[in-house]
XYZ file of C-alpha atoms in Angstrom:
335
model
C 23.651 23.443 2.787
C 21.152 20.834 3.093
C 20.158 19.322 6.353
C 21.258 15.808 7.244
C 18.891 13.037 8.752
C 19.114 9.335 9.157
C 16.591 6.341 7.949
C 17.079 3.438 10.011
C 15.439 -0.339 8.922
C 17.079 -2.170 12.059
C 18.707 -4.684 9.791
C 18.699 -8.107 11.974
C 22.500 -8.757 11.346
C 23.774 -12.193 10.611
C 24.480 -13.937 13.714
C 22.261 -11.566 15.672
C 18.712 -11.010 17.058
C 15.789 -8.947 16.612
C 16.317 -7.697 20.191
C 19.862 -7.107 19.560
C 19.170 -4.987 16.189
C 16.476 -2.893 18.304
C 18.904 -2.370 20.850
C 21.427 -1.075 18.290
C 18.799 1.214 16.870
C 18.445 2.940 20.188
C 22.192 3.132 20.582
C 22.431 4.908 16.699
C 19.608 7.263 17.658
C 21.502 8.612 20.923
C 24.656 8.877 18.702
C 22.679 10.558 16.045
C 21.166 12.903 18.573
C 24.508 13.907 19.884
C 26.206 14.321 16.609
C 23.338 16.817 15.358
C 21.588 15.032 12.517
C 17.926 16.681 12.276
C 15.678 13.683 12.252
C 15.835 9.981 12.808
C 13.078 8.106 10.799
C 12.382 4.069 11.371
C 10.703 1.986 8.661
C 7.850 -0.383 8.898
C 8.440 -3.846 7.366
C 5.912 -7.007 8.233
C 6.879 -10.760 8.638
C 10.355 -10.133 8.049
C 13.244 -12.255 9.271
C 15.981 -9.375 8.421
C 14.160 -6.370 9.319
C 12.852 -5.682 12.870
C 10.722 -2.732 12.806
C 7.122 -3.610 12.577
C 5.661 -0.850 14.427
C 7.321 2.475 13.988
C 4.905 4.254 16.528
C 6.143 1.982 19.317
C 9.727 2.703 18.413
C 9.533 6.300 18.141
C 8.056 6.586 21.730
C 10.835 4.431 22.767
C 13.600 6.437 20.917
C 12.019 9.842 21.839
C 12.348 8.983 25.762
C 15.837 7.919 24.962
C 17.110 10.972 23.097
C 16.883 14.771 23.822
C 16.620 16.971 20.752
C 16.687 14.929 17.295
C 13.215 14.608 15.538
C 11.848 11.079 15.445
C 9.668 9.806 12.842
C 8.120 7.045 10.705
C 9.688 6.259 7.126
C 6.873 5.471 6.905
C 3.361 4.298 8.140
C 1.827 1.881 5.409
C -1.522 3.837 5.128
C -3.523 1.158 3.104
C -3.378 -1.222 6.557
C -4.845 1.345 8.902
C -7.368 3.986 9.776
C -6.366 7.345 9.225
C -8.132 8.487 12.654
C -6.184 5.743 14.485
C -2.665 6.932 12.982
C -3.635 10.557 13.796
C -4.333 9.726 17.421
C -1.182 7.949 17.744
C 1.053 10.680 16.456
C -0.847 13.427 18.357
C -0.121 11.376 21.698
C 3.704 11.415 20.564
C 3.372 14.698 19.898
C 1.745 15.578 23.027
C 4.575 13.658 24.835
C 7.561 14.922 22.881
C 6.314 18.294 21.376
C 8.078 20.009 18.337
C 10.041 16.456 17.911
C 7.776 14.186 15.940
C 7.211 13.529 12.152
C 4.637 11.081 10.662
C 5.902 9.934 7.304
C 3.400 8.111 5.260
C 3.686 5.390 2.365
C 1.094 3.446 0.529
C 3.393 0.430 -0.191
C 2.518 -2.741 1.770
C 5.737 -3.120 3.641
C 5.524 -7.007 3.544
C 4.534 -10.008 1.572
C 1.035 -10.701 0.300
C 0.309 -12.861 3.429
C 1.111 -10.455 5.850
C -0.994 -7.734 3.730
C -4.088 -9.944 3.988
C -3.392 -10.369 7.862
C -3.105 -6.965 8.474
C -6.318 -5.910 6.350
C -8.420 -8.707 7.271
C -12.136 -7.601 7.745
C -11.627 -4.472 5.738
C -11.030 -3.401 2.392
C -8.452 -0.627 1.628
C -6.681 -0.213 -1.773
C -3.674 2.152 -2.507
C -6.540 4.190 -4.753
C -7.843 5.355 -1.235
C -4.422 6.786 -0.110
C -5.070 10.354 -1.235
C -8.282 10.649 0.713
C -6.513 8.922 3.807
C -3.796 11.542 3.878
C -6.429 14.307 3.501
C -8.586 12.785 6.432
C -5.202 12.363 8.366
C -4.385 16.072 7.874
C -7.953 17.047 8.671
C -7.708 15.303 12.035
C -4.157 16.359 13.211
C -4.876 19.999 12.075
C -8.769 20.204 13.173
C -9.477 21.203 9.349
C -12.022 18.856 8.198
C -14.519 20.526 5.952
C -18.247 20.769 7.398
C -19.403 18.147 4.852
C -16.815 15.539 5.828
C -18.343 12.397 7.002
C -16.558 12.752 10.602
C -16.922 16.716 10.956
C -17.837 16.390 14.471
C -14.854 14.359 15.346
C -11.518 15.284 17.093
C -8.832 13.037 17.410
C -7.405 12.989 21.078
C -5.478 14.277 22.815
C -6.585 17.848 21.942
C -3.115 19.732 21.444
C -1.751 23.141 20.257
C 1.060 21.723 18.010
C 0.882 18.997 15.281
C 3.670 16.306 13.788
C 5.013 17.299 10.663
C 3.317 15.292 7.725
C 5.734 13.990 5.082
C 4.562 11.637 2.241
C 7.068 9.339 1.364
C 7.538 7.092 -1.941
C 9.784 6.079 -4.842
C 7.474 6.600 -8.011
C 6.366 9.562 -9.885
C 2.820 9.123 -8.937
C 3.776 9.574 -5.197
C 5.741 12.690 -5.937
C 2.324 14.109 -7.665
C 0.289 12.992 -4.788
C 2.440 15.010 -2.241
C 2.260 17.854 -4.450
C -1.320 17.967 -4.907
C -1.447 17.292 -1.168
C 0.717 20.349 -0.051
C 2.490 18.075 2.009
C 6.384 17.605 2.384
C 7.715 14.689 0.377
C 10.370 12.158 0.698
C 12.015 10.097 -2.045
C 13.483 7.034 -1.540
C 16.571 7.461 -4.050
C 18.190 4.161 -3.033
C 15.241 2.137 -3.530
C 13.022 1.771 -6.958
C 13.927 2.477 -10.502
C 12.169 6.161 -11.027
C 14.550 8.890 -11.247
C 14.947 11.108 -8.407
C 15.833 14.188 -10.000
C 12.912 13.899 -12.066
C 10.697 13.076 -9.487
C 11.537 15.877 -7.071
C 11.059 18.171 -10.340
C 7.491 16.941 -10.724
C 6.926 17.492 -6.848
C 8.246 21.508 -7.124
C 6.285 22.189 -10.518
C 2.793 20.532 -9.352
C 3.102 21.708 -5.506
C -0.127 23.302 -4.117
C 0.257 25.549 -0.929
C -1.802 24.011 1.853
C -2.523 24.048 5.541
C 0.541 21.971 5.876
C 3.130 23.977 3.673
C 3.150 27.240 1.603
C 5.985 26.147 -0.300
C 7.629 22.613 -1.503
C 9.651 20.988 0.941
C 11.479 17.923 0.120
C 14.305 15.190 1.011
C 16.098 12.368 -0.730
C 16.864 9.310 1.078
C 19.958 8.062 -0.377
C 22.522 5.175 0.772
C 25.721 6.239 2.235
C 28.387 4.592 3.746
C 31.601 6.352 4.858
C 34.938 4.880 6.035
C 38.548 5.936 6.603
C 39.439 4.285 3.458
C 37.828 3.844 0.156
C 38.764 -0.019 0.560
C 37.326 -0.395 3.798
C 34.024 1.561 2.843
C 33.684 -0.759 -0.309
C 34.086 -3.698 1.998
C 31.410 -2.868 4.425
C 28.986 -1.810 1.317
C 29.256 -5.565 0.343
C 27.011 -6.783 2.690
C 24.191 -4.339 1.074
C 25.221 -5.682 -2.305
C 24.629 -9.046 -1.223
C 21.515 -8.155 0.329
C 19.646 -6.367 -2.484
C 20.797 -9.010 -4.761
C 19.079 -11.540 -2.834
C 15.833 -9.009 -2.787
C 16.167 -8.801 -6.729
C 16.045 -12.463 -6.934
C 12.854 -12.629 -4.868
C 14.805 -14.812 -2.407
C 15.615 -12.286 0.795
C 18.092 -13.598 3.136
C 17.169 -14.632 6.703
C 19.685 -12.035 8.015
C 21.636 -9.179 6.843
C 25.013 -10.580 6.002
C 28.434 -9.682 7.383
C 31.111 -8.010 4.879
C 32.977 -11.441 5.624
C 29.988 -13.511 4.102
C 29.249 -10.963 1.336
C 32.985 -10.913 -0.036
C 33.232 -14.653 0.060
C 29.824 -15.235 -1.465
C 30.281 -17.413 -4.892
C 28.778 -14.720 -7.386
C 27.825 -15.702 -10.438
C 28.650 -13.210 -13.689
C 24.852 -12.471 -13.747
C 24.860 -11.749 -10.054
C 27.849 -9.163 -10.606
C 25.876 -7.469 -13.213
C 22.998 -6.827 -11.108
C 25.059 -5.461 -8.497
C 26.827 -3.212 -10.969
C 23.579 -1.841 -12.225
C 22.863 -0.597 -8.526
C 26.154 1.136 -7.735
C 24.746 4.511 -9.151
C 22.381 3.957 -5.980
C 24.969 4.284 -3.523
C 27.383 6.706 -2.019
C 30.523 4.944 -0.782
C 34.180 6.293 0.045
C 35.914 8.261 2.527
C 34.571 11.538 4.133
C 36.052 13.754 1.535
C 34.505 11.462 -1.428
C 31.356 11.080 0.074
C 30.564 14.689 0.570
C 31.695 15.662 -2.724
C 29.209 12.965 -4.160
C 26.561 14.089 -2.091
C 26.997 17.635 -2.863
C 27.009 16.618 -6.523
C 23.878 14.440 -6.247
C 21.926 17.226 -4.638
C 22.915 19.898 -7.242
C 20.755 17.699 -9.630
C 18.095 16.761 -6.875
C 17.792 20.260 -5.072
C 16.398 18.740 -2.260
C 16.100 20.745 0.842
C 17.151 17.719 3.166
C 19.245 14.650 2.591
C 18.481 11.557 4.609
C 21.158 8.614 4.798
C 20.540 4.953 4.881
C 23.541 2.935 5.915
C 23.205 -0.616 5.989
C 26.387 -1.699 7.571
C 26.442 -5.176 9.468
C 28.985 -3.928 12.392
C 27.297 -1.163 14.645
C 30.549 0.096 15.365
C 31.186 0.982 11.909
C 27.960 2.354 11.270
C 28.384 4.679 14.204
C 32.009 5.358 12.630
C 30.303 6.254 9.413
C 28.014 8.647 11.121
C 30.717 10.368 12.987
C 32.877 10.539 9.846
C 29.905 12.253 7.960
C 29.128 14.568 10.916
C 32.591 15.974 10.987
C 33.191 16.307 7.261
C 29.726 18.317 7.023
C 30.613 20.253 10.196
C 27.705 19.388 12.033
C 26.808 20.881 15.661
C 25.719 18.493 18.075
């Protein structure tokens, strides 16, 4: 059976603040730790009114100090904004403080609007084309494996420690799958986002995987939207929040906060809106514990991922915790 982890985007719920969203993330990570989930990753988003994560490294340090066992990671660090050397030092420090519990997930998307990208990259030029080299450099710094011909071969990332965080390359495209395979890295595919087919992406990754200092064989996860409740009706009601949120994202007019189920169910949808929402239904798993388990198993029979990571955009934190608990119980996870 596949391992289960959690990806948290810290949605700032309607009527709440960024500070309360981050407090909820702490509570959720602690609950995931107790329930037996394998990983808890936090995302990177800039200049967002609806999402609170802008610095995964800082939040990981906080969450690692508040939990005992679960692996903490970035989902992910948007590398075009940063120096591979600085990212390596950040995550070496995290690994030194919490050995064996840190994952560094890397992405190549901007994680924000063009204006925030310009601000983050002011005074430098980095394009997504440089991403494979950035990954190779980061690997060299974290594993002390830079080739002698490298421009910074004499450089070491500090602190110098005996262990290294796990490196994961993340994406929602076939190109991302191929890059991860070429680098010999573990690969996480965002099934809940984008248009590429998860089954095909993970197949491309496995077929083209090259053993490396990171991994002898391919290792993958699929991140899927999962909302679980005691009844199917309640699960669908909770999922209506994400329906409205992703509808606004698709329109290019993102809502200022993550809507409540009440706001979403009372929203005056047009026939076009309902058609857009219907097109996304295959991107999510919603229902009772037994329904959700059956759907997840069926999906992964096709995906063949080693791990699944659940994304549960639920407005009410108590309902989200309950969803995690139901999922842990139906999969017989041990805390």
